[in-house]
mmCIF file of C-alpha atoms in Angstrom:
data_model
loop_
_atom_site.group_PDB
_atom_site.id
_atom_site.type_symbol
_atom_site.label_atom_id
_atom_site.label_comp_id
_atom_site.label_asym_id
_atom_site.label_seq_id
_atom_site.Cartn_x
_atom_site.Cartn_y
_atom_site.Cartn_z
ATOM 1 C CA MET A 1 -26.631 3.561 -69.655
ATOM 2 C CA ARG A 2 -23.652 5.747 -68.797
ATOM 3 C CA VAL A 3 -25.437 8.917 -67.774
ATOM 4 C CA LEU A 4 -22.807 11.075 -66.143
ATOM 5 C CA LEU A 5 -19.460 11.135 -64.491
ATOM 6 C CA GLY A 6 -20.676 12.891 -61.452
ATOM 7 C CA THR A 7 -23.180 15.368 -60.268
ATOM 8 C CA VAL A 8 -22.034 18.927 -61.061
ATOM 9 C CA VAL A 9 -23.737 22.309 -61.395
ATOM 10 C CA ALA A 10 -22.837 25.623 -63.006
ATOM 11 C CA LEU A 11 -25.075 28.449 -61.800
ATOM 12 C CA VAL A 12 -25.639 30.807 -64.657
ATOM 13 C CA GLY A 13 -27.298 34.208 -64.714
ATOM 14 C CA ILE A 14 -29.099 35.198 -67.884
ATOM 15 C CA THR A 15 -28.665 38.745 -69.163
ATOM 16 C CA GLY A 16 -30.383 39.531 -72.429
ATOM 17 C CA SER A 17 -29.702 36.731 -74.887
ATOM 18 C CA ALA A 18 -26.323 35.560 -73.575
ATOM 19 C CA CYS A 19 -25.427 33.080 -70.843
ATOM 20 C CA GLN A 20 -23.116 34.418 -68.134
ATOM 21 C CA SER A 21 -21.666 32.318 -65.319
ATOM 22 C CA SER A 22 -22.120 33.390 -61.720
ATOM 23 C CA VAL A 23 -20.485 32.328 -58.472
ATOM 24 C CA ALA A 24 -23.132 34.084 -56.377
ATOM 25 C CA THR A 25 -24.667 32.278 -53.413
ATOM 26 C CA ALA A 26 -27.611 30.124 -54.474
ATOM 27 C CA SER A 27 -30.658 28.897 -52.621
ATOM 28 C CA PRO A 28 -30.153 25.575 -50.784
ATOM 29 C CA LEU A 29 -30.962 22.510 -52.836
ATOM 30 C CA LEU A 30 -32.825 19.426 -51.561
ATOM 31 C CA ALA A 31 -34.910 18.925 -48.430
ATOM 32 C CA PRO A 32 -33.150 19.113 -45.038
ATOM 33 C CA GLY A 33 -33.896 15.420 -44.530
ATOM 34 C CA SER A 34 -32.389 14.367 -47.852
ATOM 35 C CA PRO A 35 -29.712 11.668 -47.588
ATOM 36 C CA PHE A 36 -27.390 14.117 -49.311
ATOM 37 C CA ARG A 37 -27.791 16.634 -46.484
ATOM 38 C CA THR A 38 -27.354 14.288 -43.514
ATOM 39 C CA THR A 39 -24.025 13.821 -41.753
ATOM 40 C CA ILE A 40 -22.548 10.418 -40.927
ATOM 41 C CA LEU A 41 -22.001 9.240 -37.352
ATOM 42 C CA ALA A 42 -18.340 8.667 -36.583
ATOM 43 C CA ASN A 43 -19.152 5.121 -35.382
ATOM 44 C CA ALA A 44 -21.417 4.261 -38.312
ATOM 45 C CA ALA A 45 -21.421 0.555 -39.177
ATOM 46 C CA LEU A 46 -19.291 -0.511 -42.133
ATOM 47 C CA ASP A 47 -20.091 -3.020 -44.849
ATOM 48 C CA PRO A 48 -18.459 -6.407 -44.101
ATOM 49 C CA ASN A 49 -16.860 -6.277 -47.564
ATOM 50 C CA SER A 50 -15.736 -2.650 -47.214
ATOM 51 C CA GLU A 51 -11.998 -3.347 -47.304
ATOM 52 C CA ALA A 52 -12.168 -5.342 -50.539
ATOM 53 C CA MET A 53 -14.486 -2.876 -52.277
ATOM 54 C CA ILE A 54 -12.302 0.097 -51.349
ATOM 55 C CA ALA A 55 -9.139 -1.702 -52.458
ATOM 56 C CA ARG A 56 -10.803 -2.150 -55.830
ATOM 57 C CA ILE A 57 -12.088 1.397 -56.439
ATOM 58 C CA SER A 58 -8.996 3.099 -54.945
ATOM 59 C CA ARG A 59 -6.534 1.142 -57.085
ATOM 60 C CA GLY A 60 -5.917 4.232 -59.236
ATOM 61 C CA GLY A 61 -4.442 6.032 -56.250
ATOM 62 C CA GLY A 62 -6.765 9.019 -56.465
ATOM 63 C CA VAL A 63 -10.208 10.318 -57.349
ATOM 64 C CA ASN A 64 -10.599 11.766 -60.839
ATOM 65 C CA ALA A 65 -12.134 15.236 -60.674
ATOM 66 C CA GLY A 66 -14.195 15.931 -63.780
ATOM 67 C CA LEU A 67 -13.589 19.643 -64.265
ATOM 68 C CA ILE A 68 -14.065 20.144 -68.017
ATOM 69 C CA ASP A 69 -15.131 17.264 -70.275
ATOM 70 C CA PHE A 70 -17.671 15.827 -67.836
ATOM 71 C CA ALA A 71 -18.299 18.924 -65.741
ATOM 72 C CA LEU A 72 -22.025 19.555 -65.916
ATOM 73 C CA PRO A 73 -23.342 22.989 -66.932
ATOM 74 C CA VAL A 74 -26.582 23.964 -65.237
ATOM 75 C CA TYR A 75 -28.313 27.089 -66.401
ATOM 76 C CA GLN A 76 -30.399 29.166 -64.008
ATOM 77 C CA VAL A 77 -33.332 30.799 -65.738
ATOM 78 C CA THR A 78 -35.814 33.630 -65.325
ATOM 79 C CA PRO A 79 -39.519 33.821 -66.266
ATOM 80 C CA ASP A 80 -38.372 35.415 -69.546
ATOM 81 C CA THR A 81 -36.214 32.471 -70.591
ATOM 82 C CA PRO A 82 -37.381 30.986 -73.927
ATOM 83 C CA ARG A 83 -39.440 27.791 -73.721
ATOM 84 C CA HIS A 84 -38.942 24.781 -75.953
ATOM 85 C CA LYS A 85 -40.515 21.466 -76.831
ATOM 86 C CA VAL A 86 -37.939 18.739 -76.164
ATOM 87 C CA SER A 87 -38.154 15.227 -77.613
ATOM 88 C CA CYS A 88 -36.491 12.084 -76.257
ATOM 89 C CA THR A 89 -34.734 9.807 -78.729
ATOM 90 C CA MET A 90 -34.610 6.692 -76.509
ATOM 91 C CA SER A 91 -37.709 4.486 -76.315
ATOM 92 C CA TRP A 92 -37.582 3.855 -72.568
ATOM 93 C CA GLY A 93 -41.166 4.900 -71.905
ATOM 94 C CA ARG A 94 -42.950 8.216 -71.863
ATOM 95 C CA CYS A 95 -40.498 11.066 -72.322
ATOM 96 C CA PRO A 96 -40.394 13.172 -69.119
ATOM 97 C CA PHE A 97 -40.567 16.315 -71.284
ATOM 98 C CA ASP A 98 -43.773 15.339 -73.111
ATOM 99 C CA GLY A 99 -46.268 18.185 -72.782
ATOM 100 C CA VAL A 100 -43.731 20.359 -70.932
ATOM 101 C CA ASP A 101 -42.545 23.764 -72.074
ATOM 102 C CA VAL A 102 -38.898 23.436 -71.077
ATOM 103 C CA PRO A 103 -37.010 26.671 -70.323
ATOM 104 C CA ILE A 104 -33.644 26.693 -72.086
ATOM 105 C CA PRO A 105 -31.596 29.901 -72.181
ATOM 106 C CA VAL A 106 -30.170 31.183 -75.426
ATOM 107 C CA GLY A 107 -26.560 30.039 -75.591
ATOM 108 C CA ALA A 108 -27.034 27.000 -73.341
ATOM 109 C CA ARG A 109 -24.776 24.087 -74.233
ATOM 110 C CA PRO A 110 -24.304 20.572 -72.814
ATOM 111 C CA HIS A 111 -20.802 19.618 -71.720
ATOM 112 C CA ARG A 112 -18.454 18.310 -74.378
ATOM 113 C CA GLY A 113 -18.079 14.784 -72.966
ATOM 114 C CA SER A 114 -19.935 11.807 -74.395
ATOM 115 C CA ASP A 115 -22.749 12.229 -71.876
ATOM 116 C CA GLY A 116 -23.764 15.556 -73.430
ATOM 117 C CA ALA A 117 -25.236 16.448 -70.051
ATOM 118 C CA MET A 118 -26.933 19.678 -69.037
ATOM 119 C CA VAL A 119 -29.317 20.906 -66.352
ATOM 120 C CA VAL A 120 -31.650 23.881 -66.388
ATOM 121 C CA LEU A 121 -32.484 25.105 -62.893
ATOM 122 C CA ASP A 122 -35.663 27.088 -62.262
ATOM 123 C CA GLU A 123 -35.403 28.552 -58.749
ATOM 124 C CA ARG A 124 -38.855 30.130 -59.020
ATOM 125 C CA THR A 125 -40.726 26.865 -59.616
ATOM 126 C CA ARG A 126 -38.111 24.778 -57.723
ATOM 127 C CA GLN A 127 -37.657 22.448 -60.685
ATOM 128 C CA ALA A 128 -34.609 21.078 -62.442
ATOM 129 C CA PHE A 129 -34.773 19.992 -66.072
ATOM 130 C CA GLU A 130 -32.089 17.350 -66.559
ATOM 131 C CA PHE A 131 -30.665 16.225 -69.893
ATOM 132 C CA TRP A 132 -28.564 13.274 -70.991
ATOM 133 C CA GLN A 133 -27.060 13.562 -74.475
ATOM 134 C CA ALA A 134 -28.772 16.842 -75.279
ATOM 135 C CA HIS A 135 -28.696 18.323 -78.782
ATOM 136 C CA ASP A 136 -29.647 21.768 -80.055
ATOM 137 C CA ASN A 137 -31.044 21.080 -83.507
ATOM 138 C CA GLY A 138 -31.505 24.729 -84.364
ATOM 139 C CA ASP A 139 -35.266 25.033 -84.153
ATOM 140 C CA GLN A 140 -35.841 22.266 -81.588
ATOM 141 C CA TRP A 141 -33.968 20.545 -78.769
ATOM 142 C CA SER A 142 -33.735 16.780 -78.369
ATOM 143 C CA THR A 143 -32.137 14.538 -75.767
ATOM 144 C CA SER A 144 -31.575 10.829 -75.409
ATOM 145 C CA TRP A 145 -33.301 10.978 -72.025
ATOM 146 C CA GLY A 146 -34.058 13.420 -69.236
ATOM 147 C CA ALA A 147 -35.967 14.200 -66.086
ATOM 148 C CA VAL A 148 -37.920 16.933 -64.378
ATOM 149 C CA THR A 149 -37.053 16.863 -60.675
ATOM 150 C CA ASN A 150 -38.108 18.707 -57.537
ATOM 151 C CA ILE A 151 -35.090 20.513 -56.086
ATOM 152 C CA ASP A 152 -36.762 20.516 -52.676
ATOM 153 C CA GLY A 153 -37.009 16.729 -52.737
ATOM 154 C CA SER A 154 -34.721 13.959 -51.562
ATOM 155 C CA GLY A 155 -32.392 14.004 -54.551
ATOM 156 C CA TRP A 156 -33.550 10.508 -55.510
ATOM 157 C CA ASP A 157 -36.709 11.426 -57.403
ATOM 158 C CA ARG A 158 -36.037 9.519 -60.631
ATOM 159 C CA GLY A 159 -33.421 11.972 -61.787
ATOM 160 C CA ALA A 160 -31.523 11.512 -65.021
ATOM 161 C CA THR A 161 -28.711 9.358 -63.666
ATOM 162 C CA ALA A 162 -28.435 5.590 -63.816
ATOM 163 C CA SER A 163 -29.159 5.192 -60.095
ATOM 164 C CA GLY A 164 -32.123 7.579 -60.103
ATOM 165 C CA ALA A 165 -30.258 10.375 -58.321
ATOM 166 C CA SER A 166 -30.825 13.907 -59.512
ATOM 167 C CA ARG A 167 -27.984 15.524 -61.395
ATOM 168 C CA LEU A 168 -28.112 18.365 -58.870
ATOM 169 C CA ALA A 169 -27.593 16.139 -55.869
ATOM 170 C CA GLY A 170 -24.018 15.913 -54.652
ATOM 171 C CA VAL A 171 -22.679 18.699 -56.837
ATOM 172 C CA VAL A 172 -19.291 20.233 -56.000
ATOM 173 C CA ARG A 173 -19.874 23.870 -56.784
ATOM 174 C CA ILE A 174 -17.487 26.685 -57.589
ATOM 175 C CA GLU A 175 -19.037 28.645 -54.725
ATOM 176 C CA GLU A 176 -18.240 25.838 -52.278
ATOM 177 C CA ILE A 177 -14.619 25.584 -53.369
ATOM 178 C CA ALA A 178 -14.284 29.361 -53.078
ATOM 179 C CA ASN A 179 -15.797 29.324 -49.569
ATOM 180 C CA GLY A 180 -13.897 26.235 -48.433
ATOM 181 C CA GLU A 181 -16.984 24.281 -47.342
ATOM 182 C CA ILE A 182 -19.215 21.647 -48.956
ATOM 183 C CA PRO A 183 -22.309 21.152 -46.749
ATOM 184 C CA HIS A 184 -23.623 17.944 -48.329
ATOM 185 C CA ALA A 185 -22.696 14.483 -49.507
ATOM 186 C CA LEU A 186 -20.984 14.220 -52.868
ATOM 187 C CA ALA A 187 -21.753 12.085 -55.903
ATOM 188 C CA VAL A 188 -19.217 9.667 -57.365
ATOM 189 C CA ALA A 189 -19.128 7.118 -60.157
ATOM 190 C CA THR A 190 -17.071 3.992 -60.678
ATOM 191 C CA SER A 191 -16.229 1.495 -63.377
ATOM 192 C CA ASP A 192 -16.768 -1.175 -60.702
ATOM 193 C CA ALA A 193 -20.499 -0.601 -60.199
ATOM 194 C CA CYS A 194 -22.272 -3.941 -59.684
ATOM 195 C CA ALA A 195 -24.434 -5.418 -62.406
ATOM 196 C CA GLY A 196 -28.079 -6.100 -61.638
ATOM 197 C CA THR A 197 -28.091 -4.924 -58.029
ATOM 198 C CA PHE A 198 -28.271 -1.611 -56.205
ATOM 199 C CA ARG A 199 -28.922 -0.262 -52.722
ATOM 200 C CA PRO A 200 -31.452 2.260 -51.445
ATOM 201 C CA PRO A 201 -31.770 5.141 -51.965
ATOM 202 C CA ALA A 202 -30.876 4.134 -55.548
ATOM 203 C CA ILE A 203 -33.783 2.822 -57.607
ATOM 204 C CA SER A 204 -31.859 1.407 -60.576
ATOM 205 C CA THR A 205 -28.354 0.769 -61.903
ATOM 206 C CA ASP A 206 -26.267 0.645 -65.060
ATOM 207 C CA GLY A 207 -23.460 -1.313 -63.394
ATOM 208 C CA ARG A 208 -21.714 -4.083 -65.299
ATOM 209 C CA SER A 209 -19.305 -5.658 -62.827
ATOM 210 C CA SER A 210 -19.865 -9.198 -61.581
ATOM 211 C CA ARG A 211 -16.787 -9.198 -59.335
ATOM 212 C CA SER A 212 -17.196 -10.044 -55.657
ATOM 213 C CA ASP A 213 -15.690 -6.653 -54.772
ATOM 214 C CA CYS A 214 -17.993 -4.585 -56.986
ATOM 215 C CA VAL A 215 -19.819 -1.612 -55.444
ATOM 216 C CA PRO A 216 -23.619 -1.334 -55.856
ATOM 217 C CA GLU A 217 -24.994 1.973 -57.016
ATOM 218 C CA GLY A 218 -26.663 3.740 -54.112
ATOM 219 C CA THR A 219 -23.790 2.754 -51.799
ATOM 220 C CA ARG A 220 -22.549 5.477 -49.456
ATOM 221 C CA ILE A 221 -18.824 5.751 -48.922
ATOM 222 C CA ARG A 222 -16.799 8.071 -46.733
ATOM 223 C CA LEU A 223 -13.233 8.958 -45.865
ATOM 224 C CA ASP A 224 -12.194 7.433 -42.535
ATOM 225 C CA PRO A 225 -12.938 10.151 -39.927
ATOM 226 C CA GLY A 226 -9.757 9.086 -38.146
ATOM 227 C CA VAL A 227 -7.632 10.615 -40.905
ATOM 228 C CA ASP A 228 -6.098 13.838 -39.549
ATOM 229 C CA LEU A 229 -6.468 16.205 -42.471
ATOM 230 C CA ASP A 230 -4.586 18.946 -40.610
ATOM 231 C CA ALA A 231 -1.504 16.744 -40.615
ATOM 232 C CA LEU A 232 -1.571 16.407 -44.412
ATOM 233 C CA THR A 233 -0.220 18.783 -47.021
ATOM 234 C CA LEU A 234 -3.282 19.371 -49.181
ATOM 235 C CA ALA A 235 -4.346 21.994 -51.688
ATOM 236 C CA PRO A 236 -7.291 24.046 -50.333
ATOM 237 C CA ALA A 237 -9.771 22.498 -52.766
ATOM 238 C CA VAL A 238 -8.603 18.975 -51.973
ATOM 239 C CA ARG A 239 -8.921 19.648 -48.241
ATOM 240 C CA THR A 240 -12.460 20.950 -48.761
ATOM 241 C CA VAL A 241 -13.457 17.804 -50.659
ATOM 242 C CA ALA A 242 -11.773 15.507 -48.131
ATOM 243 C CA ARG A 243 -13.530 17.170 -45.201
ATOM 244 C CA ALA A 244 -16.916 16.745 -46.897
ATOM 245 C CA MET A 245 -16.062 13.107 -47.543
ATOM 246 C CA GLN A 246 -15.499 12.612 -43.815
ATOM 247 C CA LEU A 247 -18.616 14.449 -42.646
ATOM 248 C CA TYR A 248 -21.153 13.584 -45.363
ATOM 249 C CA GLY A 249 -19.477 10.992 -47.552
ATOM 250 C CA ALA A 250 -20.519 10.327 -51.144
ATOM 251 C CA PHE A 251 -23.102 8.233 -52.946
ATOM 252 C CA VAL A 252 -22.251 6.036 -55.910
ATOM 253 C CA VAL A 253 -24.724 7.332 -58.470
ATOM 254 C CA ASP A 254 -23.413 6.073 -61.792
ATOM 255 C CA ARG A 255 -20.945 4.038 -63.788
ATOM 256 C CA SER A 256 -17.835 5.718 -65.190
ATOM 257 C CA GLY A 257 -14.757 4.765 -67.147
ATOM 258 C CA SER A 258 -12.374 5.108 -64.188
ATOM 259 C CA PRO A 259 -12.140 3.328 -60.816
ATOM 260 C CA LEU A 260 -13.491 6.382 -58.992
ATOM 261 C CA SER A 261 -14.530 9.766 -60.337
ATOM 262 C CA MET A 262 -16.149 12.877 -58.956
ATOM 263 C CA GLY A 263 -17.859 15.632 -60.925
ATOM 264 C CA PHE A 264 -17.487 19.362 -60.375
ATOM 265 C CA GLU A 265 -19.364 22.415 -61.540
ATOM 266 C CA LEU A 266 -18.312 23.566 -64.976
ATOM 267 C CA ASP A 267 -16.818 27.050 -64.994
ATOM 268 C CA THR A 268 -18.485 28.389 -68.116
ATOM 269 C CA THR A 269 -16.462 31.627 -67.960
ATOM 270 C CA ALA A 270 -13.129 29.811 -68.250
ATOM 271 C CA PRO A 271 -11.180 29.912 -71.533
ATOM 272 C CA SER A 272 -11.319 26.770 -73.626
ATOM 273 C CA GLY A 273 -9.278 24.025 -72.005
ATOM 274 C CA SER A 274 -9.025 25.833 -68.655
ATOM 275 C CA ILE A 275 -10.617 24.646 -65.414
ATOM 276 C CA GLY A 276 -11.215 28.255 -64.329
ATOM 277 C CA ALA A 277 -9.672 30.773 -61.964
ATOM 278 C CA VAL A 278 -11.442 29.689 -58.759
ATOM 279 C CA TYR A 279 -10.349 26.086 -59.140
ATOM 280 C CA GLN A 280 -6.808 27.086 -60.057
ATOM 281 C CA GLN A 281 -6.496 29.435 -57.080
ATOM 282 C CA ALA A 282 -7.703 26.637 -54.789
ATOM 283 C CA GLY A 283 -4.930 24.371 -56.037
ATOM 284 C CA LEU A 284 -6.669 22.214 -58.627
ATOM 285 C CA ARG A 285 -4.561 21.726 -61.713
ATOM 286 C CA TRP A 286 -6.355 20.231 -64.707
ATOM 287 C CA ASP A 287 -9.294 18.138 -65.887
ATOM 288 C CA TYR A 288 -9.249 14.734 -64.161
ATOM 289 C CA ASP A 289 -7.017 16.062 -61.372
ATOM 290 C CA ASP A 290 -6.525 13.098 -59.014
ATOM 291 C CA LEU A 291 -6.863 15.177 -55.800
ATOM 292 C CA PRO A 292 -3.461 14.128 -54.414
ATOM 293 C CA GLY A 293 -2.342 13.923 -50.800
ATOM 294 C CA VAL A 294 -5.449 12.229 -49.406
ATOM 295 C CA PRO A 295 -5.133 8.551 -48.392
ATOM 296 C CA TRP A 296 -7.959 7.469 -50.658
ATOM 297 C CA ASP A 297 -7.298 3.839 -49.740
ATOM 298 C CA ARG A 298 -8.795 4.765 -46.362
ATOM 299 C CA LEU A 299 -12.247 5.236 -47.788
ATOM 300 C CA GLN A 300 -14.939 3.142 -46.111
ATOM 301 C CA VAL A 301 -18.153 1.594 -47.402
ATOM 302 C CA LEU A 302 -21.063 2.079 -45.024
ATOM 303 C CA ALA A 303 -23.371 -0.800 -44.214
#
């Protein structure tokens, strides 16, 4: 199950019947003790196979930033947002939306990538409604699968990703790029996710690789804290991501089509085909930007 390319959020204010994007400061997501909100000790132990695993996932020379096709729109709702019955088309058990009146704003749309992903965020009830391959059928919504998660939880509460991570966990937000700080671990995906095995906090996997240098979903990676970012010529957005990768690292939450990919918030106000003004002003260039200038071969796999 290829659920998403990364964990990305677009905060959207609802005015009348139209969806409007917002870069306003949002309430903190996830509990303070969540793995996504804990920093990594500089002397943290590394996996004995770290060097081989990193050589494998860094072979592309960069990290693909999903800024359009696989950037995940998340719609923030109000008590007046219309409610819908949502059916699941996959027979993987009881649909998480059974018996739930799901708030979906008028004008909400999943991203245009094959995952068809979307999240509806209800700050009032502290719930996230997560969709994989969502479809608006006119009078009723359907989705291949989904989840209803607690946004004050750990971020690993059976969310709608292959590893069990919530789609909200690890999001790189427009607000964070604008402010130059990401105060949490990120979420990444790789084509080299291991088949049949995963590591806590992951609870499942869709990995397919049987190579000895595959990376289990749930694995936490980081950028070597010994890398002097101030000595590198980096675009502001790339520096912000690299710093977060040193302090908090990233969790492998899914399988993707590239060696290493990272999702970003979708800028729903951007013209078609554009990544949006905030990203452009911070030095990002296009969808699947490879975040150049960072020695990505100096990533490390934590034990």
